[in-house]
Coordinates of C-alpha atoms in Angstrom, one line a residue:
M1 CA 51.4 -183.2 -1.2
R2 CA 52.1 -179.5 -1.4
I3 CA 52.0 -177.5 1.8
D4 CA 49.0 -175.1 1.4
R5 CA 49.3 -171.4 1.8
S6 CA 47.1 -171.2 4.9
L7 CA 49.4 -173.5 6.8
L8 CA 52.5 -171.5 5.8
V9 CA 50.7 -168.3 6.9
G10 CA 49.8 -169.8 10.3
W11 CA 53.3 -171.2 10.7
S12 CA 54.8 -167.8 10.0
K13 CA 52.6 -166.1 12.5
L14 CA 53.5 -168.6 15.2
V15 CA 57.2 -168.6 14.3
S16 CA 57.4 -164.9 14.5
G17 CA 55.7 -164.9 17.9
N18 CA 57.6 -167.9 19.2
V19 CA 61.0 -166.5 18.0
A20 CA 60.3 -163.2 19.5
A21 CA 59.3 -164.9 22.8
G22 CA 62.3 -167.2 22.6
V23 CA 64.7 -164.3 22.1
L24 CA 63.1 -162.3 24.9
R25 CA 63.2 -165.3 27.2
L26 CA 66.9 -165.8 26.4
I27 CA 67.6 -162.1 27.1
G28 CA 65.8 -162.5 30.4
F29 CA 68.0 -165.5 31.3
V30 CA 71.1 -163.6 30.2
I31 CA 70.2 -160.7 32.5
A32 CA 69.7 -163.1 35.4
A33 CA 73.0 -164.9 34.6
Q34 CA 74.8 -161.5 34.7
A35 CA 73.1 -160.3 37.9
L36 CA 73.4 -163.5 40.0
D37 CA 76.1 -165.9 40.9
I38 CA 75.7 -169.2 39.1
A39 CA 74.7 -171.2 42.2
A40 CA 71.8 -168.8 43.0
L41 CA 70.7 -168.9 39.4
G42 CA 70.8 -172.6 39.6
V43 CA 68.3 -172.7 42.5
I44 CA 65.9 -170.5 40.6
V45 CA 66.2 -172.9 37.6
L46 CA 65.5 -175.9 39.9
I47 CA 62.4 -174.3 41.3
E48 CA 61.1 -173.5 37.9
A49 CA 61.9 -177.0 36.7
Y50 CA 60.1 -178.7 39.6
V51 CA 57.0 -176.6 39.2
R52 CA 57.0 -177.3 35.5
F53 CA 57.4 -181.0 36.2
V54 CA 54.5 -181.3 38.6
D55 CA 52.3 -179.1 36.4
G56 CA 53.0 -181.2 33.4
V57 CA 52.3 -184.5 35.2
F58 CA 49.1 -183.5 36.9
N59 CA 47.6 -180.6 34.9
F60 CA 46.0 -182.1 31.8
Q61 CA 47.5 -181.4 28.5
S62 CA 44.2 -181.3 26.6
V63 CA 45.1 -179.1 23.6
N64 CA 45.6 -181.7 20.9
V65 CA 42.6 -183.9 21.9
L66 CA 40.4 -180.8 22.0
T67 CA 41.7 -179.5 18.7
R68 CA 40.7 -182.7 17.0
F69 CA 37.1 -182.6 18.3
L70 CA 36.7 -178.9 18.0
A71 CA 38.0 -178.9 14.4
E72 CA 35.5 -181.7 13.5
A73 CA 32.6 -179.8 15.1
K74 CA 33.5 -176.6 13.4
H75 CA 34.0 -178.3 10.0
Q76 CA 30.5 -179.9 10.4
K77 CA 29.1 -176.5 11.5
D78 CA 27.8 -178.0 14.7
S79 CA 27.8 -175.1 17.1
L80 CA 26.2 -176.9 20.1
R81 CA 28.8 -179.7 19.9
F82 CA 31.6 -177.1 19.6
S83 CA 30.4 -175.3 22.7
G84 CA 30.1 -178.5 24.6
F85 CA 33.7 -179.4 24.0
V86 CA 34.9 -175.8 24.9
K87 CA 33.0 -176.1 28.2
A88 CA 34.5 -179.5 28.8
G89 CA 38.0 -178.1 28.1
F90 CA 37.6 -175.2 30.6
V91 CA 36.3 -177.5 33.3
I92 CA 39.0 -180.2 32.8
D93 CA 41.8 -177.7 32.6
G94 CA 40.6 -175.7 35.6
V95 CA 40.2 -178.7 37.9
T96 CA 43.5 -180.3 37.0
A97 CA 45.3 -177.0 37.4
C98 CA 44.0 -176.7 40.9
V99 CA 45.1 -180.3 41.6
A100 CA 48.6 -179.8 40.2
C101 CA 49.0 -176.6 42.2
A102 CA 48.0 -178.3 45.5
I103 CA 50.4 -181.2 44.8
A104 CA 53.3 -178.8 44.0
V105 CA 52.8 -176.7 47.1
A106 CA 52.4 -179.7 49.4
S107 CA 55.3 -181.7 48.1
L108 CA 58.0 -179.0 48.0
P109 CA 59.0 -179.2 51.7
L110 CA 59.5 -183.0 51.2
V111 CA 61.1 -183.1 47.7
G112 CA 62.8 -179.7 47.5
P113 CA 65.9 -180.5 49.7
H114 CA 66.6 -183.6 47.6
V115 CA 66.9 -181.6 44.3
G116 CA 68.8 -178.6 45.6
V117 CA 65.9 -176.4 46.9
S118 CA 65.9 -176.1 50.7
G119 CA 66.0 -173.7 53.6
E120 CA 64.7 -170.2 52.9
W121 CA 63.9 -171.2 49.3
I122 CA 61.0 -173.5 50.2
G123 CA 58.5 -170.7 51.0
L124 CA 59.5 -168.8 47.8
A125 CA 59.1 -172.0 45.7
M126 CA 55.7 -172.7 47.2
A127 CA 54.6 -169.1 46.3
Y128 CA 56.0 -169.6 42.7
A129 CA 54.0 -172.8 42.4
L130 CA 50.7 -170.8 42.5
V131 CA 51.4 -169.8 38.9
I132 CA 49.9 -173.2 38.0
L133 CA 46.4 -171.9 38.8
T134 CA 46.5 -169.7 35.7
R135 CA 47.7 -172.5 33.3
I136 CA 44.4 -173.4 31.7
L137 CA 46.2 -173.3 28.3
G138 CA 44.8 -176.4 26.6
V139 CA 41.3 -175.3 25.8
T140 CA 42.4 -171.7 25.1
E141 CA 45.0 -172.7 22.5
A142 CA 42.7 -175.3 20.9
V143 CA 40.0 -172.7 20.4
L144 CA 42.5 -170.2 18.9
R145 CA 43.8 -172.9 16.6
C146 CA 40.3 -173.6 15.2
F147 CA 39.7 -170.0 14.4
D148 CA 43.2 -169.6 12.9
K149 CA 44.3 -167.1 15.5
F150 CA 47.8 -168.4 15.5
W151 CA 49.4 -165.0 16.1
A152 CA 47.5 -164.8 19.4
I153 CA 48.9 -168.2 20.5
G154 CA 52.4 -166.9 20.0
L155 CA 51.6 -163.6 21.6
R156 CA 51.2 -165.2 25.1
G157 CA 54.8 -166.2 25.2
T158 CA 55.9 -162.9 23.8
I159 CA 54.0 -160.9 26.5
S160 CA 55.4 -163.1 29.3
A161 CA 59.0 -162.9 28.0
F162 CA 58.8 -159.1 27.5
L163 CA 57.6 -158.7 31.1
V164 CA 60.4 -160.9 32.3
V165 CA 63.0 -158.8 30.5
A166 CA 61.5 -155.5 31.8
G167 CA 61.2 -156.8 35.3
S168 CA 64.7 -158.3 35.3
L169 CA 66.2 -155.1 34.1
V170 CA 64.6 -153.3 37.0
A171 CA 65.7 -156.0 39.5
W172 CA 69.3 -155.8 38.1
S173 CA 69.4 -152.0 38.3
M174 CA 68.4 -152.2 41.9
N175 CA 70.9 -155.0 42.7
A176 CA 68.1 -157.2 43.8
G177 CA 68.6 -160.8 44.9
A178 CA 67.5 -164.1 43.4
A179 CA 64.1 -163.9 45.1
A180 CA 63.2 -160.8 43.1
F181 CA 64.1 -162.5 39.8
L182 CA 61.9 -165.5 40.8
A183 CA 59.0 -163.1 41.6
V184 CA 59.5 -161.4 38.2
W185 CA 59.3 -164.8 36.4
M186 CA 56.1 -165.7 38.2
I187 CA 54.2 -162.4 37.8
A188 CA 55.1 -162.1 34.1
E189 CA 53.6 -165.5 33.4
V190 CA 50.5 -164.9 35.5
I191 CA 49.7 -161.7 33.6
A192 CA 50.3 -163.4 30.2
N193 CA 48.1 -166.4 31.0
V194 CA 45.2 -164.2 32.2
I195 CA 45.4 -162.1 29.0
F196 CA 45.5 -165.3 26.9
A197 CA 42.4 -166.7 28.5
A198 CA 40.5 -163.4 28.2
W199 CA 41.4 -163.1 24.5
T200 CA 40.1 -166.7 23.9
V201 CA 36.7 -165.7 25.5
A202 CA 36.6 -162.6 23.2
V203 CA 37.3 -164.7 20.1
L204 CA 34.5 -167.1 21.1
R205 CA 32.1 -164.2 21.4
R206 CA 33.1 -162.6 18.2
N207 CA 32.6 -165.9 16.3
G208 CA 29.1 -166.4 17.7
A209 CA 29.8 -169.4 19.8
A210 CA 26.7 -170.6 21.7
D211 CA 26.4 -169.9 25.4
I212 CA 29.4 -172.0 26.6
W213 CA 28.3 -172.6 30.2
R214 CA 24.8 -173.8 29.2
A215 CA 26.2 -176.3 26.7
D216 CA 26.0 -180.0 27.6
A217 CA 29.6 -181.0 27.9
R218 CA 28.8 -184.5 29.2
K219 CA 26.6 -185.3 26.2
E220 CA 29.3 -184.3 23.7
I221 CA 32.0 -186.3 25.5
R222 CA 29.8 -189.4 25.6
A223 CA 29.2 -189.0 21.8
A224 CA 32.9 -188.6 21.1
P225 CA 34.6 -191.9 20.5
G226 CA 37.8 -192.3 22.6
F227 CA 37.7 -188.8 24.1
W228 CA 38.7 -189.9 27.6
S229 CA 41.2 -192.5 26.5
M230 CA 43.0 -190.1 24.2
L231 CA 43.0 -187.4 26.9
W232 CA 44.4 -189.8 29.6
Q233 CA 47.0 -191.2 27.1
T234 CA 48.0 -187.7 25.9
N235 CA 48.4 -186.5 29.5
A236 CA 50.4 -189.5 30.5
T237 CA 52.6 -189.0 27.4
F238 CA 53.4 -185.4 28.4
G239 CA 53.9 -186.5 32.0
V240 CA 56.4 -189.2 31.0
R241 CA 58.0 -186.8 28.6
L242 CA 58.7 -184.4 31.4
F243 CA 61.0 -187.0 33.1
S244 CA 63.5 -186.1 30.3
Q245 CA 62.4 -182.5 29.6
E246 CA 62.5 -181.2 33.2
G247 CA 63.8 -184.2 35.0
D248 CA 67.2 -183.8 33.5
V249 CA 67.6 -180.4 35.2
L250 CA 66.4 -181.8 38.5
I251 CA 68.9 -184.7 38.1
A252 CA 71.7 -182.3 37.4
G253 CA 70.9 -180.3 40.5
A254 CA 70.6 -183.3 42.7
L255 CA 73.8 -185.1 41.5
L256 CA 76.0 -182.3 40.1
G257 CA 74.8 -179.3 42.1
P258 CA 72.8 -176.1 41.4
A259 CA 75.6 -174.6 39.2
A260 CA 75.3 -177.6 36.9
A261 CA 71.6 -177.0 36.7
A262 CA 72.2 -173.4 35.6
L263 CA 74.7 -174.6 32.9
L264 CA 72.2 -177.1 31.6
R265 CA 69.4 -174.6 31.6
A266 CA 71.5 -172.1 29.7
A267 CA 72.2 -174.7 27.0
K268 CA 68.6 -175.8 26.9
N269 CA 67.4 -172.2 26.5
L270 CA 69.6 -171.8 23.4
A271 CA 68.6 -175.2 22.0
S272 CA 65.0 -174.5 22.6
M273 CA 65.2 -171.8 19.9
L274 CA 65.4 -174.6 17.4
G275 CA 62.1 -175.8 18.7
Q276 CA 60.5 -172.5 17.7
L277 CA 60.7 -173.8 14.1
G278 CA 59.0 -177.1 14.9
R279 CA 56.2 -176.7 17.4
P280 CA 54.4 -174.1 15.3
L281 CA 54.2 -176.7 12.6
Q282 CA 52.6 -179.1 15.1
Q283 CA 50.1 -176.4 16.1
V284 CA 49.0 -175.4 12.7
A285 CA 48.8 -178.9 11.4
S286 CA 46.5 -180.3 14.0
A287 CA 43.3 -179.0 12.5
P288 CA 44.1 -179.9 8.9
I289 CA 45.1 -183.4 9.9
A290 CA 41.8 -183.8 11.7
I291 CA 39.9 -182.7 8.6
L292 CA 41.8 -185.2 6.4
W293 CA 40.7 -187.9 8.9
A294 CA 37.1 -186.8 8.6
E295 CA 37.5 -187.1 4.8
K296 CA 39.0 -190.6 5.3
N297 CA 42.1 -189.4 3.3
Y298 CA 44.5 -191.6 5.3
R299 CA 47.5 -191.5 3.0
R300 CA 47.5 -187.7 2.8
I301 CA 47.8 -187.6 6.6
L302 CA 51.2 -189.3 6.4
S303 CA 52.4 -187.3 3.3
Y304 CA 51.3 -184.1 5.0
S305 CA 53.0 -184.9 8.2
G306 CA 56.1 -186.2 6.5
E307 CA 56.6 -183.1 4.4
L308 CA 56.3 -180.9 7.4
S309 CA 58.9 -182.9 9.3
L310 CA 61.3 -182.8 6.3
Y311 CA 61.2 -179.0 6.2
A312 CA 61.7 -178.8 9.9
V313 CA 64.7 -181.2 9.9
L314 CA 66.5 -179.2 7.1
G315 CA 66.2 -176.0 9.1
G316 CA 67.3 -177.7 12.3
G317 CA 70.4 -179.2 10.6
V318 CA 71.6 -175.8 9.5
I319 CA 71.3 -174.3 12.9
T320 CA 73.1 -177.2 14.6
L321 CA 76.0 -176.9 12.2
F322 CA 76.4 -173.2 13.1
F323 CA 76.7 -174.0 16.8
V324 CA 79.2 -176.8 16.2
V325 CA 81.6 -173.9 15.3
F326 CA 80.3 -171.1 17.5
A327 CA 79.0 -172.7 20.7
K328 CA 81.8 -171.5 23.0
P329 CA 81.9 -167.9 22.0
T330 CA 78.1 -167.7 22.0
L331 CA 77.9 -169.0 25.5
S332 CA 80.7 -166.8 26.7
I333 CA 79.3 -163.6 25.2
L334 CA 75.7 -164.2 26.4
F335 CA 76.1 -165.7 29.9
G336 CA 79.8 -165.3 30.9
A337 CA 83.0 -167.3 30.9
D338 CA 81.6 -169.8 33.4
F339 CA 79.0 -171.0 30.9
V340 CA 81.6 -172.1 28.3
A341 CA 81.6 -175.4 30.1
A342 CA 78.1 -176.1 28.6
S343 CA 79.3 -175.9 25.0
A344 CA 79.5 -179.7 24.3
V345 CA 76.1 -180.3 25.9
L346 CA 74.6 -177.4 23.8
V347 CA 75.7 -179.0 20.5
L348 CA 74.3 -182.4 21.6
L349 CA 71.0 -180.8 22.6
L350 CA 70.7 -179.1 19.2
F351 CA 71.4 -182.4 17.5
A352 CA 68.7 -184.0 19.6
R353 CA 66.3 -181.3 18.7
S354 CA 67.0 -181.8 15.0
I355 CA 66.1 -185.5 15.4
Y356 CA 63.0 -184.4 17.3
L357 CA 62.0 -182.3 14.3
S358 CA 61.9 -185.4 12.1
G359 CA 58.8 -186.3 14.1
V360 CA 57.4 -182.9 14.8
A361 CA 53.9 -183.8 13.4
L362 CA 53.7 -187.2 15.1
L363 CA 51.6 -186.1 18.0
P364 CA 48.6 -184.7 16.0
T365 CA 49.0 -187.5 13.5
M366 CA 48.9 -190.3 16.0
I367 CA 46.0 -188.7 18.0
T368 CA 44.0 -188.4 14.7
L369 CA 44.9 -191.9 13.7
E370 CA 43.5 -193.0 17.1
I371 CA 46.8 -194.6 18.2
S372 CA 47.6 -192.1 21.0
D373 CA 48.3 -195.2 23.1
R374 CA 51.2 -196.0 20.8
F375 CA 52.5 -192.4 21.0
L376 CA 52.5 -192.9 24.8
L377 CA 54.4 -196.2 24.4
S378 CA 56.9 -194.5 22.1
V379 CA 57.6 -191.9 24.8
I380 CA 57.8 -194.6 27.6
I381 CA 60.3 -196.6 25.6
A382 CA 62.4 -193.6 24.7
T383 CA 62.3 -192.4 28.4
A384 CA 63.5 -195.7 29.6
M385 CA 66.4 -195.5 27.1
F386 CA 67.0 -191.9 28.3
Y387 CA 67.5 -192.9 31.9
I388 CA 69.6 -196.0 31.0
A389 CA 71.9 -193.6 29.1
I390 CA 72.0 -191.1 32.0
A391 CA 72.7 -193.8 34.6
T392 CA 75.6 -195.1 32.4
L393 CA 77.0 -191.8 31.3
I394 CA 76.5 -189.1 33.9
G395 CA 79.2 -190.4 36.2
P396 CA 82.0 -190.4 33.7
L397 CA 80.7 -187.5 31.4
G398 CA 78.7 -185.3 33.7
L399 CA 76.4 -182.9 31.7
V400 CA 77.7 -184.3 28.4
G401 CA 76.1 -187.6 29.5
I402 CA 72.8 -185.8 29.8
G403 CA 73.2 -184.4 26.3
V404 CA 73.9 -187.9 24.8
A405 CA 70.8 -189.2 26.7
H406 CA 68.7 -186.6 24.9
V407 CA 70.0 -187.8 21.5
V408 CA 69.1 -191.3 22.4
F409 CA 65.6 -190.3 23.5
D410 CA 64.7 -188.4 20.4
A411 CA 66.1 -191.1 18.0
V412 CA 64.1 -193.9 19.7
W413 CA 60.9 -191.8 20.0
A414 CA 60.9 -190.7 16.3
A415 CA 61.7 -194.1 15.0
T416 CA 58.9 -195.9 17.0
G417 CA 56.3 -193.2 16.3
W418 CA 56.7 -193.3 12.6
F419 CA 56.7 -197.1 12.5
W420 CA 53.3 -197.2 14.3
S421 CA 51.9 -194.4 12.2
F422 CA 52.8 -196.1 8.9
R423 CA 51.5 -199.4 10.2
K424 CA 48.1 -197.9 11.2
V425 CA 47.6 -196.2 7.8
L426 CA 48.5 -199.4 6.0
R427 CA 45.8 -201.3 8.0
L428 CA 43.3 -198.5 7.3
E429 CA 43.9 -198.6 3.6
Q430 CA 43.8 -202.4 3.5
A431 CA 40.4 -202.3 5.4
R432 CA 39.0 -199.8 3.0
S433 CA 40.2 -201.8 0.0
G434 CA 38.5 -204.9 1.4
V435 CA 35.2 -203.0 1.9
A436 CA 35.4 -201.6 -1.6
A437 CA 36.0 -205.0 -3.1

């Protein structure tokens, strides 16, 4: 099927915001790399990775599940149901953010020394973990998706990254230490998250949403088939995924030292720019896919998702080929001569991201097809293969072994995800044909 204009407009808004945020984040990291020695930068990277890891595991990732039910309620013009799910999202995200924050703070004195964060850094890391309290991002993004406010979704990252750059420049000019840079990263995100939540509330009011806090969230959840199972499975999926997304940095710090963690983060920051093409497609496609499901147009869900993924892969391949040639000079110019050692892992990470883009629409597709358990299984299988690859390769290859492990992960994940999606659609079509007969 042809990609409709509204999706392209939404994608362009998100890409512009995400690319701007990505470039600014990269500049902020460049400033930190120039201002600090590589070991100190590595410790900051490890603190950030650990907090992200704990947040991702224990703070519910509710955005895709909420998007599905909010989009359905909005499509059906059921304002009470819509408000009930919004309230449920705020409560769930808020409670799990508090739980994740408490776990991160309490566990740092025990876990920190084993991943390269110890001594005077523990107190600073515990303070940084408080940023989790402002990460109620699932319900806020889901609401903005449903009202086509995609530019606002991208704006959160842009504001945060801009504040990081501004604060980092001030810290650099004052010859401040690593602790100042860590504080800048924290304060910038807190401000952006608060603005994002406030903007979501304003959008709800402008669109005449019923009184959110008087809505009956429990009633709507009870009436929603599979709400809790999809939420648990999606959260478990993101939690398991973080074992490779952030766990690799922690492994590098624990086994190869903080400097290796800094090298890996530099490569990942550059490679993540490729993800700016893909994730916006996932974000803007969630609501249309949910509507196709409501219309029982199962085949179009797959064609819609497949075409999105094809466009993303083509873009990713071009960018990867560029860095095959220019990885070393790019790393040297941006971060310094010490970071040239990350050139091989950078190319591998870009190749892995290109493979990821072949399944960029799998998450909303599999949630909508009610096989989020299979999505979780795909991630579990891929994560197991990731750690087998790391255990085998990190000894002889170091950071390159981590890069190869990422290629393995994305290849296994995409192949299994598409297999289960095609099988589910085939069964749905067969069932519908049987009923029609």
